[in-house]
Coordinates of C-alpha atoms in Angstrom, one line a residue:
M29 CA 6.5 -3.3 4.5
R30 CA 7.3 -6.8 5.7
T31 CA 11.0 -6.4 5.1
G32 CA 10.9 -3.1 7.0
A33 CA 9.2 -4.8 10.0
F34 CA 11.7 -7.7 9.8
K35 CA 14.6 -5.3 9.9
I36 CA 13.2 -3.4 12.8
A37 CA 12.6 -6.7 14.7
L38 CA 16.1 -8.0 13.8
V39 CA 17.8 -4.8 15.0
Y40 CA 15.8 -5.1 18.3
I41 CA 16.8 -8.7 18.8
V42 CA 20.5 -8.2 18.1
M43 CA 20.6 -5.1 20.3
G44 CA 18.8 -7.0 23.1
I45 CA 21.1 -10.0 23.0
L46 CA 24.2 -7.8 22.9
W47 CA 23.0 -5.7 25.8
I48 CA 22.0 -8.6 28.0
T49 CA 25.2 -10.5 27.3
L50 CA 27.6 -7.7 27.7
S51 CA 25.9 -5.9 30.7
D52 CA 25.5 -9.2 32.6
R53 CA 29.3 -9.7 32.2
V54 CA 29.9 -6.3 33.6
L55 CA 27.6 -7.0 36.6
L56 CA 29.3 -10.3 37.2
A57 CA 32.7 -8.5 37.3
L58 CA 31.3 -5.9 39.7
Q59 CA 30.1 -8.5 42.2
S60 CA 33.5 -8.8 43.8
T61 CA 33.7 -5.0 44.3
F62 CA 30.1 -4.2 45.3
G63 CA 27.7 -6.0 47.6
A64 CA 24.7 -8.0 46.4
E65 CA 22.3 -5.1 47.1
Q66 CA 24.3 -2.7 44.9
V67 CA 24.6 -5.2 42.1
F68 CA 20.8 -5.8 42.3
F69 CA 20.3 -2.0 42.1
L70 CA 22.7 -1.8 39.1
G71 CA 20.8 -4.7 37.5
S72 CA 17.5 -2.6 37.8
I73 CA 19.3 0.4 36.4
K74 CA 20.6 -1.7 33.5
G75 CA 17.0 -2.9 32.7
I76 CA 15.7 0.7 32.8
V77 CA 18.5 1.9 30.5
Y78 CA 17.8 -1.0 28.1
V79 CA 14.2 -0.1 27.9
L80 CA 15.0 3.6 27.3
I81 CA 17.7 2.9 24.6
T82 CA 15.6 0.4 22.8
G83 CA 12.5 2.6 23.0
V84 CA 14.4 5.4 21.3
L85 CA 15.9 3.1 18.8
L86 CA 12.5 1.5 17.9
Y87 CA 11.0 5.0 17.6
Y88 CA 13.7 6.1 15.2
L89 CA 13.5 2.9 13.1
I90 CA 9.7 3.1 12.9
V91 CA 9.7 6.8 12.0
R92 CA 12.3 6.2 9.3
H93 CA 10.4 3.2 7.9
T94 CA 7.1 5.1 7.9
R95 CA 8.7 8.0 6.0
R96 CA 10.1 5.7 3.4
L97 CA 6.7 4.0 3.0
S98 CA 4.9 7.4 2.7
E99 CA 7.4 8.5 0.1
S100 CA 6.9 5.3 -1.9
E101 CA 3.1 5.7 -1.7
R102 CA 3.4 9.3 -2.8
K103 CA 5.5 8.3 -5.9
Y104 CA 3.1 5.6 -6.9
R105 CA 0.1 8.0 -6.4
T106 CA 1.9 10.5 -8.7
Y107 CA 2.5 7.8 -11.3
F108 CA -1.2 7.0 -11.2
D109 CA -2.5 10.6 -11.2
Q110 CA -0.2 11.8 -14.0
N111 CA -0.6 8.8 -16.3
T112 CA -1.9 10.1 -19.7
N113 CA -4.3 7.2 -20.0
P114 CA -7.6 7.1 -18.0
M115 CA -7.1 4.9 -14.9
W116 CA -9.3 3.8 -12.1
I117 CA -8.9 1.8 -8.9
I118 CA -12.0 -0.3 -8.4
N119 CA -13.2 -2.5 -5.5
R120 CA -13.5 -5.9 -7.1
R121 CA -16.4 -7.1 -4.8
T122 CA -18.6 -4.0 -5.0
M123 CA -17.3 -2.7 -8.4
L124 CA -17.3 0.8 -6.9
I125 CA -14.6 3.2 -8.2
T126 CA -12.3 4.2 -5.3
A127 CA -9.8 6.3 -7.2
V128 CA -9.5 7.9 -10.5
N129 CA -6.8 9.9 -12.3
D130 CA -6.9 13.2 -14.1
A131 CA -6.8 11.7 -17.6
A132 CA -10.1 9.9 -16.8
T133 CA -11.8 13.1 -15.7
A134 CA -10.6 14.9 -18.8
R135 CA -11.6 12.2 -21.2
Y136 CA -14.9 11.2 -19.7
G137 CA -16.2 14.5 -18.5
Y138 CA -17.0 13.5 -14.9
T139 CA -15.4 15.2 -11.9
K140 CA -13.4 13.1 -9.5
E141 CA -16.2 13.4 -7.0
E142 CA -18.7 12.1 -9.5
F143 CA -16.5 9.2 -10.4
L144 CA -16.1 8.2 -6.8
K145 CA -19.9 7.8 -6.5
M146 CA -20.0 5.5 -9.5
S147 CA -19.6 1.8 -10.2
A148 CA -17.4 0.5 -13.0
L149 CA -20.7 -0.7 -14.5
D150 CA -21.9 2.9 -14.8
L151 CA -19.2 3.4 -17.5
R152 CA -20.7 0.6 -19.7
P153 CA -23.8 0.7 -21.9
P154 CA -26.7 -1.4 -20.6
E155 CA -26.1 -4.2 -23.2
E156 CA -22.5 -4.7 -21.9
I157 CA -23.2 -4.8 -18.1
N158 CA -23.4 -8.6 -17.9
A159 CA -20.1 -9.0 -19.8
A160 CA -18.5 -6.5 -17.4
I161 CA -19.7 -8.4 -14.4
M162 CA -18.1 -11.6 -15.8
I163 CA -14.9 -9.8 -16.5
F164 CA -14.6 -8.8 -12.9
H165 CA -15.4 -12.4 -11.8
D166 CA -12.8 -13.9 -14.1
L167 CA -9.9 -11.6 -13.3
T168 CA -6.6 -13.4 -12.4
K169 CA -3.3 -12.2 -10.9
G170 CA -1.1 -10.3 -13.3
I171 CA -2.1 -8.3 -16.3
N172 CA -5.6 -9.0 -17.7
D173 CA -6.0 -7.8 -21.3
I174 CA -9.7 -7.3 -21.5
G175 CA -9.7 -6.0 -25.0
V176 CA -11.9 -3.4 -26.7
V177 CA -15.1 -2.5 -24.9
K178 CA -17.6 0.4 -25.0
H179 CA -17.6 3.1 -22.4
V180 CA -20.2 5.9 -21.9
K181 CA -18.9 9.4 -21.3
K182 CA -20.8 11.9 -19.2
D183 CA -22.4 13.5 -22.2
G184 CA -23.7 10.1 -23.4
T185 CA -21.2 9.6 -26.1
I186 CA -20.1 6.0 -26.5
I187 CA -16.4 5.4 -27.1
K188 CA -14.4 2.3 -27.7
V189 CA -11.5 1.7 -25.3
H190 CA -8.9 -1.1 -24.9
I191 CA -9.0 -2.1 -21.2
T192 CA -6.2 -3.7 -19.2
C193 CA -6.7 -4.6 -15.6
N194 CA -4.4 -5.7 -12.8
L195 CA -5.4 -7.1 -9.4
I196 CA -3.9 -5.2 -6.5
D197 CA -3.0 -7.0 -3.3
S198 CA -4.5 -5.3 -0.3
A199 CA -4.8 -6.6 3.2
R200 CA -8.4 -5.2 3.5
E201 CA -10.0 -5.7 0.1
S202 CA -9.5 -6.9 -3.4
L203 CA -8.8 -4.0 -5.8
V204 CA -8.5 -3.8 -9.5
M205 CA -6.5 -1.1 -11.3
A206 CA -8.0 -0.6 -14.8
M207 CA -6.5 1.5 -17.6
A208 CA -8.3 2.5 -20.8
V209 CA -6.6 3.4 -24.0
V210 CA -9.0 5.1 -26.4
E211 CA -9.3 2.9 -29.4
N212 CA -8.1 5.4 -32.0
Q213 CA -5.0 6.0 -29.8
A214 CA -4.4 2.2 -29.4
K215 CA -3.8 1.7 -33.1

């Protein structure tokens, strides 16, 4: 997003400098033909035209950038949703699940709505909750290979899964993307 904003600002700056430089030269050349009052009026028109042109240009650039960003977000959401391994996006501070993919709902038996009301700790048996809290506390940037842990499915069945986590940069909150590979699949 930063590069898109930079490009938009750069185009605006270049267009502004070119417009001011070239249109001032035209007004200077017209001073000998027109009186001061007409040149002043043309200067005002020049400013209005500049605002209109740059307004349309900024609108076009922002719309184009927003479309590209939306398309990129859609692609990544599809990669997440269609991953064959159970995956969750978890708020690191609250440990609440904020997103879940279809593989997780199929493997664990919870609906998406049920998952979104759960904490990551709800997936762990009581004896592993303290360890899970420490894992969230100790996460670092990059891939965190947590190893094999126990998870509890909706029906109460305990399964062993190999967990990997990755911190996600977000302007608003610290998020964790977690992926579980069922232990018999991981071998």
